[in-house]
């Protein structure tokens, strides 16, 4: 299987600041689901920001879809991001538009026809069990529902890579669990998923690879074999 | 698996999809303005007043211009014929001149007619009786056609004065030339005002859109995060500028219309006192189009300038 994400000795430094990421190397295979764990400030979000080209590596190489990200010009960033599905901690929904319009946005950006948009938006909402909420505004929904709208928006264009930054950070445990299960469902149909989270309890029972960060460095990689054996390093 | 859904889209041509997208943004931006009627109306009012000033002045000057045309008859030239020219030849000459390009009308006034007229109008009739013969020459009055430049009219009069039958030609239009001069000056003035106020419209729209961009900063960041190119994010703002310009034009035309209506009564009254049937005419169809065109182009331009400047500064981080 080919790698969808590769980090080769990547460092990232804020201008005039310290390294928030130093000498990080790892890869995510096509169709794999991986958790990035660690305390806040450990560099989880930075990794996702580098993959989404919200930030650029100061040193080292990042490859996504086999493409060297350092060579992506600023004007090609929108087209690059269109191949990703991004899910955020605070949902980042547009609150003045209906659920339907929020989920439709990535399709409209890509210039899909009217008919096509309706069909695909309903398919995406169906996958997150929100088909009956398409006409309501996000703020009338619960946090878990809003995050599911966010996921529907991320998957409506059928990306082969989903990046989620603390997707359950603002949710109660039950909703958080539901959201993680949705990510697993997409992973089961072949979508690669990279989730940054510090909710160790939540992912304990989920058999996926983990990459643990401390102070901008990878301190532990927990391979699938270990996870399958039910051995959990933080217990 | 990711691109399968796009296949049905490919059947649609690039052009029709672009059209659909523009139609969507066209109504979307109108809907956004509709949601904030007070703010929209205020901006439209400012643009309207700004556009109404040059449009109104333009209309007034056109009316003065029109009025001056109705005095054009006064710009006639008088050809004094030599005494040796017979009355028959004089009448023929008047007919010949009438056929010349640039000549609207000629009238032959025989020496006898001239005398009779002078007798009637001057009050020196008795004095004339002392004279043995009629001292007045025969005259052909020539009215040049409208819409000729002063140079053309002057050239015509010079030509006419060189005719063998003509003793002297006199063109009495000094006062009309002065009037034209004043109108020219006013027209130029209106143009300068129009240019300055166009800048004011651009600045007004630019500032409104700038505030709009700031208010929708979060939305712009989200759009960029999910892969929207700058052209996509820019489009609704450009249409918003266009709508501001359009609504401003409507307001401007209403102002000009109301202003004209208010002046119509007094103008007719005054014209009546001068025994003229002059009446104010409003903006022509072309001028109305110009107001709309100016509003829309300036609104779009104002939006374009701000959006281009501010959009690249807003990036997710």
Short mmCIF file of C-alpha atoms in Angstrom, two decimals:
data_model
loop_
_atom_site.label_atom_id
_atom_site.label_comp_id
_atom_site.label_asym_id
_atom_site.label_seq_id
_atom_site.Cartn_x
_atom_site.Cartn_y
_atom_site.Cartn_z
CA UNK A 1 0.00 0.00 0.00
CA UNK A 2 1.23 3.46 -0.83
CA UNK A 3 1.61 6.24 1.68
CA UNK A 4 -0.89 9.07 1.49
CA UNK A 5 1.06 11.22 3.96
CA UNK A 6 4.82 11.21 4.52
CA UNK A 7 6.79 13.39 6.94
CA UNK A 8 10.59 13.31 6.52
CA UNK A 9 12.46 14.94 9.37
CA UNK A 10 10.02 17.84 9.48
CA UNK A 11 10.48 20.84 11.74
CA UNK A 12 8.29 23.86 12.11
CA UNK A 13 9.16 27.03 13.89
CA UNK A 14 7.06 30.13 14.50
CA UNK A 15 8.70 33.26 13.29
CA UNK A 16 11.15 34.28 15.95
CA UNK A 17 9.91 31.54 18.23
CA UNK A 18 10.88 28.06 19.26
CA UNK A 19 10.35 24.86 17.32
CA UNK A 20 6.77 23.66 17.73
CA UNK A 21 7.73 20.58 15.76
CA UNK A 22 11.21 19.14 15.49
CA UNK A 23 12.53 16.26 13.40
CA UNK A 24 9.21 14.54 12.94
CA UNK A 25 9.08 11.57 10.59
CA UNK A 26 6.09 9.31 10.05
CA UNK A 27 3.76 8.13 7.34
CA UNK A 28 0.09 7.31 6.93
CA UNK A 29 -0.87 4.59 4.47
CA UNK A 30 -3.70 4.83 1.98
CA UNK A 31 -6.87 3.67 3.71
CA UNK A 32 -5.37 3.86 7.20
CA UNK A 33 -6.79 5.57 10.26
CA UNK A 34 -4.23 7.12 12.60
CA UNK A 35 -4.57 9.03 15.88
CA UNK A 36 -2.19 11.84 16.73
CA UNK A 37 -2.11 12.18 20.48
CA UNK A 38 -0.34 14.33 23.01
CA UNK A 39 -0.99 17.25 25.33
CA UNK A 40 -2.12 20.55 23.87
CA UNK A 41 0.88 22.37 22.45
CA UNK A 42 2.67 19.10 21.67
CA UNK A 43 2.41 19.77 17.94
CA UNK A 44 -0.61 17.72 16.85
CA UNK A 45 -2.40 20.63 15.27
CA UNK A 46 0.80 21.80 13.63
CA UNK A 47 1.09 18.50 11.81
CA UNK A 48 -2.47 18.85 10.50
CA UNK A 49 -1.83 22.47 9.53
CA UNK A 50 1.24 21.39 7.58
CA UNK A 51 -0.75 18.70 5.74
CA UNK A 52 -3.53 21.20 4.92
CA UNK A 53 -0.94 23.79 3.80
CA UNK A 54 -2.16 26.26 6.39
CA UNK A 55 1.47 26.38 7.44
CA UNK A 56 4.72 25.35 5.74
CA UNK A 57 7.49 23.20 7.11
CA UNK A 58 10.55 25.17 8.16
CA UNK A 59 12.77 22.16 7.51
CA UNK A 60 12.20 18.70 6.09
CA UNK A 61 9.76 17.40 3.50
CA UNK A 62 6.04 16.75 3.62
CA UNK A 63 4.49 14.61 0.87
CA UNK A 64 0.75 14.22 0.45
CA UNK A 65 -0.80 12.19 -2.38
CA UNK A 66 2.79 11.73 -3.56
CA UNK A 67 3.16 15.49 -4.01
CA UNK A 68 5.92 17.49 -2.34
CA UNK A 69 4.06 20.24 -0.52
CA UNK A 70 6.98 22.67 -0.66
CA UNK A 71 6.43 22.85 -4.41
CA UNK A 72 2.74 23.80 -4.20
CA UNK A 73 2.46 27.48 -5.13
CA UNK A 74 0.13 29.71 -3.08
CA UNK A 75 -2.32 30.07 -5.97
CA UNK A 76 -2.60 26.29 -6.21
CA UNK A 77 -3.41 25.86 -2.52
CA UNK A 78 -7.23 26.04 -3.04
CA UNK A 79 -7.09 23.23 -5.62
CA UNK A 80 -4.83 21.25 -3.27
CA UNK A 81 -7.19 21.69 -0.31
CA UNK A 82 -10.13 20.58 -2.41
CA UNK A 83 -8.73 17.05 -2.28
CA UNK A 84 -8.87 17.00 1.53
CA UNK A 85 -11.74 16.76 3.98
CA UNK A 86 -11.12 19.02 6.98
CA UNK A 87 -12.95 18.72 10.30
CA UNK A 88 -12.37 21.28 13.06
CA UNK A 89 -12.74 21.43 16.83
CA UNK A 90 -15.09 24.43 16.73
CA UNK A 91 -16.91 23.08 13.63
CA UNK A 92 -16.30 26.22 11.55
CA UNK A 93 -19.82 26.20 10.14
CA UNK A 94 -21.33 29.29 8.53
CA UNK A 95 -24.11 30.13 10.95
CA UNK A 96 -26.06 32.34 8.57
CA UNK A 97 -26.65 29.45 6.19
CA UNK A 98 -28.73 26.32 6.52
CA UNK A 99 -27.25 22.90 7.12
CA UNK A 100 -27.89 22.11 3.47
CA UNK A 101 -26.04 25.22 2.26
CA UNK A 102 -23.11 24.52 4.57
CA UNK A 103 -22.67 21.01 3.26
CA UNK A 104 -23.24 22.18 -0.32
CA UNK A 105 -20.46 24.77 -0.15
CA UNK A 106 -17.52 22.53 -1.17
CA UNK A 107 -19.53 21.30 -4.16
CA UNK A 108 -20.46 24.83 -5.19
CA UNK A 109 -16.81 25.85 -4.91
CA UNK A 110 -15.99 23.03 -7.32
CA UNK A 111 -18.70 24.19 -9.71
CA UNK A 112 -21.03 21.20 -9.52
CA UNK A 113 -24.44 21.55 -11.15
CA UNK A 114 -27.54 22.31 -9.13
CA UNK A 115 -29.01 18.83 -9.48
CA UNK A 116 -25.75 17.18 -8.57
CA UNK A 117 -25.36 19.31 -5.45
CA UNK A 118 -28.76 18.32 -4.08
CA UNK A 119 -28.13 14.65 -4.59
CA UNK A 120 -24.66 14.58 -3.05
CA UNK A 121 -25.53 16.82 -0.10
CA UNK A 122 -28.41 14.52 0.85
CA UNK A 123 -26.16 11.49 0.50
CA UNK A 124 -23.59 13.09 2.83
CA UNK A 125 -26.23 14.15 5.37
CA UNK A 126 -27.64 10.66 5.28
CA UNK A 127 -24.24 9.24 6.19
CA UNK A 128 -24.17 11.33 9.39
CA UNK A 129 -27.87 10.77 10.15
CA UNK A 130 -28.91 14.39 9.69
CA UNK A 131 -31.11 14.09 6.63
CA UNK A 132 -34.06 15.60 8.48
CA UNK A 133 -32.10 18.70 9.52
CA UNK A 134 -31.13 20.07 6.13
CA UNK A 135 -33.32 23.18 6.40
CA UNK A 136 -32.31 24.27 9.91
CA UNK A 137 -29.52 26.66 10.91
CA UNK A 138 -26.42 25.27 12.66
CA UNK A 139 -26.90 27.19 15.91
CA UNK A 140 -30.19 25.42 16.57
CA UNK A 141 -28.34 22.07 16.63
CA UNK A 142 -26.50 20.39 19.47
CA UNK A 143 -22.70 20.34 19.43
CA UNK A 144 -22.62 16.73 18.29
CA UNK A 145 -25.04 17.49 15.46
CA UNK A 146 -23.03 20.54 14.41
CA UNK A 147 -19.90 18.42 14.26
CA UNK A 148 -21.72 15.87 12.16
CA UNK A 149 -22.66 18.68 9.77
CA UNK A 150 -18.96 19.56 9.71
CA UNK A 151 -18.12 15.96 8.84
CA UNK A 152 -20.79 15.86 6.13
CA UNK A 153 -19.23 19.00 4.65
CA UNK A 154 -15.79 17.35 4.75
CA UNK A 155 -16.92 14.15 3.05
CA UNK A 156 -19.47 15.50 0.56
CA UNK A 157 -16.79 15.73 -2.12
CA UNK A 158 -15.65 12.16 -1.37
CA UNK A 159 -12.05 12.97 -0.44
CA UNK A 160 -9.63 10.10 0.09
CA UNK A 161 -8.07 11.82 3.11
CA UNK A 162 -9.86 13.29 6.12
CA UNK A 163 -7.99 15.47 8.63
CA UNK A 164 -9.69 16.11 11.96
CA UNK A 165 -8.26 18.49 14.55
CA UNK A 166 -9.66 17.75 18.02
CA UNK A 167 -13.05 16.93 16.51
CA UNK A 168 -14.48 15.91 19.87
CA UNK A 169 -12.88 18.70 21.91
CA UNK A 170 -16.16 20.54 22.40
CA UNK A 171 -18.44 17.52 22.73
CA UNK A 172 -19.72 15.49 25.65
CA UNK A 173 -18.45 11.87 25.83
CA UNK A 174 -21.47 10.29 24.19
CA UNK A 175 -21.46 12.65 21.22
CA UNK A 176 -17.68 12.32 20.99
CA UNK A 177 -18.00 8.60 20.75
CA UNK A 178 -20.60 8.90 18.00
CA UNK A 179 -18.33 11.25 16.01
CA UNK A 180 -15.39 8.85 16.27
CA UNK A 181 -17.60 6.01 15.08
CA UNK A 182 -18.54 8.05 12.01
CA UNK A 183 -14.83 8.50 11.20
CA UNK A 184 -14.37 4.75 11.51
CA UNK A 185 -17.26 4.15 9.13
CA UNK A 186 -15.59 6.29 6.49
CA UNK A 187 -12.28 4.56 7.14
CA UNK A 188 -13.95 1.20 6.58
CA UNK A 189 -14.87 2.22 3.02
CA UNK A 190 -11.28 3.12 2.23
CA UNK A 191 -10.86 6.75 3.29
CA UNK A 192 -7.62 7.60 5.09
CA UNK A 193 -8.26 9.43 8.37
CA UNK A 194 -5.82 11.38 10.51
CA UNK A 195 -7.33 12.50 13.81
CA UNK A 196 -5.54 14.74 16.29
CA UNK A 197 -6.97 14.27 19.76
CA UNK A 198 -6.04 14.31 23.42
CA UNK A 199 -9.11 12.27 24.38
CA UNK A 200 -7.15 9.15 25.24
CA UNK A 201 -10.08 7.51 27.02
CA UNK A 202 -12.19 7.85 23.95
CA UNK A 203 -9.78 6.13 21.57
CA UNK A 204 -8.51 3.51 23.98
CA UNK A 205 -10.80 0.88 22.62
CA UNK A 206 -10.30 1.80 18.98
CA UNK A 207 -7.89 -0.45 17.12
CA UNK A 208 -5.92 2.13 15.15
CA UNK A 209 -2.33 3.18 15.05
CA UNK A 210 -1.29 6.01 17.37
CA UNK A 211 1.48 8.56 17.11
CA UNK A 212 2.20 10.29 20.40
CA UNK A 213 3.84 13.71 20.50
CA UNK A 214 5.61 15.47 23.32
CA UNK A 215 7.08 18.94 23.00
CA UNK A 216 7.12 18.82 19.24
CA UNK A 217 8.76 15.42 18.98
CA UNK A 218 7.34 11.97 18.41
CA UNK A 219 7.79 10.21 21.72
CA UNK A 220 5.99 7.00 20.90
CA UNK A 221 4.53 5.18 17.93
CA UNK A 222 2.04 2.55 18.87
CA UNK A 223 1.71 0.10 16.00
CA UNK A 224 -1.46 -1.70 15.06
CA UNK A 225 -0.26 -5.05 16.40
CA UNK A 226 0.03 -3.61 19.88
CA UNK A 227 -3.37 -1.91 19.64
CA UNK A 228 -5.00 -5.12 18.45
CA UNK A 229 -3.54 -6.98 21.35
CA UNK A 230 -5.51 -4.60 23.55
CA UNK A 231 -2.33 -3.39 25.19
CA UNK A 232 -2.61 0.30 25.86
CA UNK A 233 0.49 2.21 26.87
CA UNK A 234 -1.28 4.87 28.92
CA UNK A 235 -3.32 2.56 31.10
CA UNK B 1 -13.47 6.56 -5.81
CA UNK B 2 -13.32 10.34 -5.36
CA UNK B 3 -14.02 11.55 -8.86
CA UNK B 4 -16.88 9.28 -9.91
CA UNK B 5 -19.53 11.83 -9.07
CA UNK B 6 -17.91 14.46 -11.22
CA UNK B 7 -18.63 12.54 -14.40
CA UNK B 8 -22.23 13.72 -14.71
CA UNK B 9 -20.93 17.23 -14.27
CA UNK B 10 -18.59 16.97 -17.18
CA UNK B 11 -21.50 16.78 -19.56
CA UNK B 12 -22.35 20.28 -18.61
CA UNK B 13 -20.22 22.75 -20.44
CA UNK B 14 -17.84 24.98 -18.60
CA UNK B 15 -19.77 28.01 -19.79
CA UNK B 16 -23.19 26.98 -18.55
CA UNK B 17 -21.75 26.06 -15.16
CA UNK B 18 -20.09 29.46 -14.94
CA UNK B 19 -23.39 31.07 -15.87
CA UNK B 20 -25.20 29.07 -13.20
CA UNK B 21 -22.60 30.11 -10.63
CA UNK B 22 -22.87 33.79 -11.57
CA UNK B 23 -26.66 33.64 -11.46
CA UNK B 24 -26.41 32.04 -8.02
CA UNK B 25 -24.09 34.76 -6.69
CA UNK B 26 -26.18 37.46 -8.41
CA UNK B 27 -29.23 36.51 -6.34
CA UNK B 28 -27.26 35.45 -3.27
CA UNK B 29 -25.65 38.89 -2.94
CA UNK B 30 -29.01 40.57 -3.52
CA UNK B 31 -30.48 38.39 -0.77
CA UNK B 32 -27.66 39.41 1.59
CA UNK B 33 -28.43 43.09 0.97
CA UNK B 34 -32.15 42.42 1.43
CA UNK B 35 -31.38 40.96 4.86
CA UNK B 36 -29.93 44.32 5.89
CA UNK B 37 -32.34 46.82 4.31
CA UNK B 38 -31.40 49.80 6.50
CA UNK B 39 -27.69 49.56 5.78
CA UNK B 40 -28.28 48.93 2.10
CA UNK B 41 -30.65 51.88 1.82
CA UNK B 42 -28.18 54.16 3.57
CA UNK B 43 -25.37 53.22 1.19
CA UNK B 44 -27.71 53.52 -1.80
CA UNK B 45 -28.76 56.95 -0.54
CA UNK B 46 -25.18 58.19 -0.31
CA UNK B 47 -24.35 56.85 -3.77
CA UNK B 48 -27.66 58.19 -5.08
CA UNK B 49 -27.01 61.72 -3.87
CA UNK B 50 -23.48 61.55 -5.26
CA UNK B 51 -24.69 60.43 -8.68
CA UNK B 52 -27.76 62.70 -8.69
CA UNK B 53 -25.66 65.86 -8.57
CA UNK B 54 -23.83 65.43 -11.91
CA UNK B 55 -26.88 63.81 -13.51
CA UNK B 56 -29.12 66.69 -12.44
CA UNK B 57 -26.66 69.35 -13.55
CA UNK B 58 -26.27 67.54 -16.85
CA UNK B 59 -30.04 67.64 -17.33
CA UNK B 60 -30.22 71.35 -16.50
CA UNK B 61 -27.43 72.24 -18.91
CA UNK B 62 -29.10 70.21 -21.62
CA UNK B 63 -32.19 72.32 -21.07
CA UNK B 64 -30.24 75.56 -21.35
CA UNK B 65 -28.69 74.14 -24.50
CA UNK B 66 -32.12 73.29 -25.86
CA UNK B 67 -33.29 76.78 -25.03
CA UNK B 68 -30.35 78.26 -26.90
CA UNK B 69 -31.28 76.21 -29.97
CA UNK B 70 -34.68 77.79 -29.97
CA UNK B 71 -32.86 81.11 -30.26
CA UNK B 72 -30.79 79.82 -33.10
CA UNK B 73 -32.94 81.77 -35.59
CA UNK B 74 -31.33 84.87 -34.22
CA UNK B 75 -27.99 83.68 -35.52
CA UNK B 76 -28.97 84.63 -39.03
CA UNK B 77 -26.72 86.46 -41.36
CA UNK B 78 -27.79 89.42 -43.46
CA UNK B 79 -26.44 89.77 -47.01
CA UNK B 80 -26.72 93.35 -48.26
CA UNK B 81 -27.03 93.28 -52.03
CA UNK B 82 -25.46 95.77 -54.37
CA UNK B 83 -27.88 98.35 -55.75
CA UNK B 84 -27.14 97.12 -59.28
CA UNK B 85 -28.75 93.75 -58.57
CA UNK B 86 -32.30 93.56 -59.84
CA UNK B 87 -35.20 92.34 -57.72
CA UNK B 88 -35.60 89.26 -59.97
CA UNK B 89 -31.91 88.37 -59.65
CA UNK B 90 -32.16 88.93 -55.88
CA UNK B 91 -35.07 86.48 -55.58
CA UNK B 92 -33.25 83.93 -57.74
CA UNK B 93 -30.13 84.30 -55.63
CA UNK B 94 -32.15 83.71 -52.46
CA UNK B 95 -33.51 80.51 -54.01
CA UNK B 96 -30.01 79.40 -55.09
CA UNK B 97 -28.57 80.05 -51.64
CA UNK B 98 -31.39 78.10 -50.08
CA UNK B 99 -30.09 75.02 -51.87
CA UNK B 100 -26.58 75.38 -50.48
CA UNK B 101 -25.41 72.90 -47.86
CA UNK B 102 -25.48 74.34 -44.37
CA UNK B 103 -28.26 76.80 -45.19
CA UNK B 104 -31.58 76.25 -43.50
CA UNK B 105 -33.63 79.13 -44.86
CA UNK B 106 -33.30 82.30 -46.91
CA UNK B 107 -35.62 85.25 -47.25
CA UNK B 108 -35.38 87.97 -49.85
CA UNK B 109 -36.33 91.45 -48.69
CA UNK B 110 -36.61 93.90 -51.56
CA UNK B 111 -35.58 97.52 -51.20
CA UNK B 112 -39.23 98.54 -51.06
CA UNK B 113 -40.04 96.00 -48.39
CA UNK B 114 -37.02 97.12 -46.43
CA UNK B 115 -38.17 100.68 -46.66
CA UNK B 116 -41.69 99.81 -45.59
CA UNK B 117 -40.37 97.88 -42.65
CA UNK B 118 -38.01 100.65 -41.65
CA UNK B 119 -40.81 103.17 -41.93
CA UNK B 120 -43.00 101.09 -39.70
CA UNK B 121 -40.43 100.19 -37.06
CA UNK B 122 -38.05 103.11 -36.82
CA UNK B 123 -40.43 106.03 -36.60
CA UNK B 124 -38.23 107.99 -39.01
CA UNK B 125 -40.71 107.49 -41.85
CA UNK B 126 -41.18 111.18 -42.46
CA UNK B 127 -37.48 111.79 -42.60
CA UNK B 128 -37.25 109.27 -45.41
CA UNK B 129 -39.75 111.22 -47.48
CA UNK B 130 -37.18 114.00 -47.83
CA UNK B 131 -34.86 111.68 -49.69
CA UNK B 132 -35.25 111.37 -53.43
CA UNK B 133 -34.71 107.70 -53.59
CA UNK B 134 -34.72 104.73 -51.29
CA UNK B 135 -31.34 104.49 -49.47
CA UNK B 136 -31.87 101.02 -48.19
CA UNK B 137 -30.30 98.04 -49.97
CA UNK B 138 -32.11 94.80 -50.71
CA UNK B 139 -31.29 92.13 -48.17
CA UNK B 140 -31.20 88.33 -48.17
CA UNK B 141 -31.38 86.89 -44.65
CA UNK B 142 -29.68 83.52 -44.39
CA UNK B 143 -30.35 81.17 -41.48
CA UNK B 144 -27.58 78.58 -41.10
CA UNK B 145 -28.58 75.05 -40.23
CA UNK B 146 -28.47 73.85 -36.65
CA UNK B 147 -25.63 71.77 -35.35
CA UNK B 148 -22.91 73.51 -37.29
CA UNK B 149 -19.74 74.60 -35.62
CA UNK B 150 -18.97 78.27 -35.38
CA UNK B 151 -16.13 77.82 -37.84
CA UNK B 152 -18.43 76.27 -40.39
CA UNK B 153 -20.91 79.09 -40.04
CA UNK B 154 -18.14 81.68 -40.31
CA UNK B 155 -16.79 80.00 -43.44
CA UNK B 156 -20.28 80.02 -44.94
CA UNK B 157 -20.71 83.70 -44.25
CA UNK B 158 -17.29 84.51 -45.74
CA UNK B 159 -18.22 82.54 -48.86
CA UNK B 160 -21.46 84.43 -49.17
CA UNK B 161 -19.80 87.78 -48.75
CA UNK B 162 -17.58 86.99 -51.73
CA UNK B 163 -20.52 86.56 -54.08
CA UNK B 164 -20.47 89.23 -56.84
CA UNK B 165 -24.03 90.37 -56.03
CA UNK B 166 -23.25 90.87 -52.35
CA UNK B 167 -21.99 94.16 -51.08
CA UNK B 168 -21.49 93.09 -47.49
CA UNK B 169 -22.39 90.22 -45.19
CA UNK B 170 -23.04 90.62 -41.54
CA UNK B 171 -23.35 87.85 -39.01
CA UNK B 172 -24.96 88.85 -35.77
CA UNK B 173 -24.31 86.11 -33.26
CA UNK B 174 -21.83 87.52 -30.76
CA UNK B 175 -24.25 87.11 -27.89
CA UNK B 176 -25.07 83.56 -28.97
CA UNK B 177 -21.38 82.73 -29.13
CA UNK B 178 -21.01 83.99 -25.61
CA UNK B 179 -23.92 81.83 -24.50
CA UNK B 180 -22.35 78.81 -26.16
CA UNK B 181 -19.10 79.66 -24.42
CA UNK B 182 -20.83 79.70 -21.07
CA UNK B 183 -22.59 76.41 -21.80
CA UNK B 184 -19.28 74.83 -22.82
CA UNK B 185 -17.72 76.01 -19.60
CA UNK B 186 -20.61 74.66 -17.53
CA UNK B 187 -20.47 71.33 -19.34
CA UNK B 188 -16.78 71.06 -18.62
CA UNK B 189 -17.49 71.98 -15.00
CA UNK B 190 -20.10 69.24 -14.75
CA UNK B 191 -17.57 66.80 -16.17
CA UNK B 192 -15.02 67.74 -13.52
CA UNK B 193 -17.66 67.39 -10.83
CA UNK B 194 -18.71 64.04 -12.31
CA UNK B 195 -15.15 62.72 -12.19
CA UNK B 196 -14.69 63.84 -8.58
CA UNK B 197 -18.02 62.40 -7.52
CA UNK B 198 -17.24 59.14 -9.36
CA UNK B 199 -14.23 58.83 -7.11
CA UNK B 200 -16.54 59.51 -4.17
CA UNK B 201 -18.82 56.65 -5.28
CA UNK B 202 -15.83 54.31 -5.58
CA UNK B 203 -14.62 55.27 -2.11
CA UNK B 204 -18.10 54.89 -0.62
CA UNK B 205 -18.57 51.41 -2.06
CA UNK B 206 -14.99 50.43 -1.24
CA UNK B 207 -15.44 51.43 2.38
CA UNK B 208 -18.79 49.66 2.73
CA UNK B 209 -17.35 46.49 1.21
CA UNK B 210 -14.27 46.76 3.43
CA UNK B 211 -16.51 46.72 6.51
CA UNK B 212 -18.43 43.85 4.98
CA UNK B 213 -15.20 41.89 4.49
CA UNK B 214 -14.19 42.54 8.08
CA UNK B 215 -17.57 41.40 9.34
CA UNK B 216 -17.30 38.20 7.32
CA UNK B 217 -13.67 37.47 8.14
CA UNK B 218 -14.46 34.15 9.83
CA UNK B 219 -16.55 33.08 6.88
CA UNK B 220 -13.74 33.93 4.47
CA UNK B 221 -11.29 31.87 6.51
CA UNK B 222 -13.65 28.89 6.52
CA UNK B 223 -14.07 29.24 2.76
CA UNK B 224 -10.33 29.25 2.27
CA UNK B 225 -9.96 26.22 4.54
CA UNK B 226 -12.35 24.17 2.47
CA UNK B 227 -10.54 25.06 -0.73
CA UNK B 228 -12.34 28.08 -2.12
CA UNK B 229 -10.15 30.00 -4.57
CA UNK B 230 -9.92 33.78 -4.23
CA UNK B 231 -12.09 34.28 -7.31
CA UNK B 232 -14.90 32.35 -5.62
CA UNK B 233 -14.65 34.35 -2.40
CA UNK B 234 -14.35 37.62 -4.30
CA UNK B 235 -17.41 37.10 -6.49
CA UNK B 236 -20.20 37.82 -3.97
CA UNK B 237 -18.43 41.02 -2.90
CA UNK B 238 -18.16 42.19 -6.51
CA UNK B 239 -21.86 41.55 -7.05
CA UNK B 240 -22.60 43.37 -3.80
CA UNK B 241 -20.71 46.38 -5.17
CA UNK B 242 -22.67 46.07 -8.38
CA UNK B 243 -25.97 46.03 -6.47
CA UNK B 244 -24.92 49.07 -4.42
CA UNK B 245 -24.18 50.89 -7.67
CA UNK B 246 -27.49 49.81 -9.17
CA UNK B 247 -29.61 50.81 -6.18
CA UNK B 248 -27.64 54.06 -5.96
CA UNK B 249 -28.49 54.75 -9.60
CA UNK B 250 -32.18 54.16 -8.93
CA UNK B 251 -32.05 56.58 -6.00
CA UNK B 252 -30.18 59.14 -8.14
CA UNK B 253 -32.79 58.94 -10.90
CA UNK B 254 -35.58 59.35 -8.36
CA UNK B 255 -33.84 62.46 -6.98
CA UNK B 256 -33.37 63.94 -10.44
CA UNK B 257 -36.96 63.11 -11.36
CA UNK B 258 -38.34 64.74 -8.22
CA UNK B 259 -36.08 67.76 -8.69
CA UNK B 260 -37.20 68.18 -12.30
CA UNK B 261 -40.84 67.83 -11.32
CA UNK B 262 -40.38 70.53 -8.70
CA UNK B 263 -38.88 72.91 -11.28
CA UNK B 264 -41.38 72.22 -14.07
CA UNK B 265 -44.14 74.48 -12.71
CA UNK B 266 -42.02 77.60 -12.12
CA UNK B 267 -40.18 77.12 -15.42
CA UNK B 268 -43.43 76.93 -17.37
CA UNK B 269 -44.68 79.96 -15.52
CA UNK B 270 -41.54 81.91 -16.39
CA UNK B 271 -41.59 80.72 -20.00
CA UNK B 272 -45.21 81.84 -20.20
CA UNK B 273 -44.19 85.33 -19.07
CA UNK B 274 -41.67 85.39 -21.92
CA UNK B 275 -44.37 84.11 -24.27
CA UNK B 276 -42.36 80.97 -24.92
CA UNK B 277 -43.67 77.43 -24.93
CA UNK B 278 -40.39 76.11 -23.55
CA UNK B 279 -40.75 73.24 -21.08
CA UNK B 280 -38.15 71.38 -19.04
CA UNK B 281 -37.22 68.01 -20.44
CA UNK B 282 -35.98 65.28 -18.12
CA UNK B 283 -33.05 62.93 -18.66
CA UNK B 284 -32.99 61.23 -22.03
CA UNK B 285 -33.16 57.46 -22.29
CA UNK B 286 -29.45 57.46 -23.09
CA UNK B 287 -28.67 59.58 -20.03
CA UNK B 288 -30.67 57.20 -17.84
CA UNK B 289 -28.62 54.32 -19.23
CA UNK B 290 -25.49 56.32 -18.50
CA UNK B 291 -26.51 56.81 -14.87
CA UNK B 292 -27.12 53.07 -14.49
CA UNK B 293 -23.90 52.25 -16.32
CA UNK B 294 -21.87 54.64 -14.19
CA UNK B 295 -23.43 53.35 -10.96
CA UNK B 296 -22.85 49.71 -11.80
CA UNK B 297 -19.31 50.16 -13.11
CA UNK B 298 -18.26 52.40 -10.20
CA UNK B 299 -19.84 50.08 -7.64
CA UNK B 300 -18.11 47.08 -9.14
CA UNK B 301 -14.81 48.94 -9.34
CA UNK B 302 -15.00 50.09 -5.73
CA UNK B 303 -15.67 46.52 -4.62
CA UNK B 304 -12.93 45.11 -6.83
CA UNK B 305 -10.28 47.49 -5.52
CA UNK B 306 -11.04 46.74 -1.85
CA UNK B 307 -11.57 43.02 -2.19
CA UNK B 308 -8.34 42.57 -4.10
CA UNK B 309 -6.48 44.46 -1.42
CA UNK B 310 -8.03 42.84 1.66
CA UNK B 311 -8.74 39.27 0.64
CA UNK B 312 -5.14 38.15 0.40
CA UNK B 313 -4.51 39.46 3.92
CA UNK B 314 -7.06 37.07 5.40
CA UNK B 315 -5.50 33.63 5.65
CA UNK B 316 -6.21 30.78 8.05
CA UNK B 317 -3.47 30.19 10.59
#
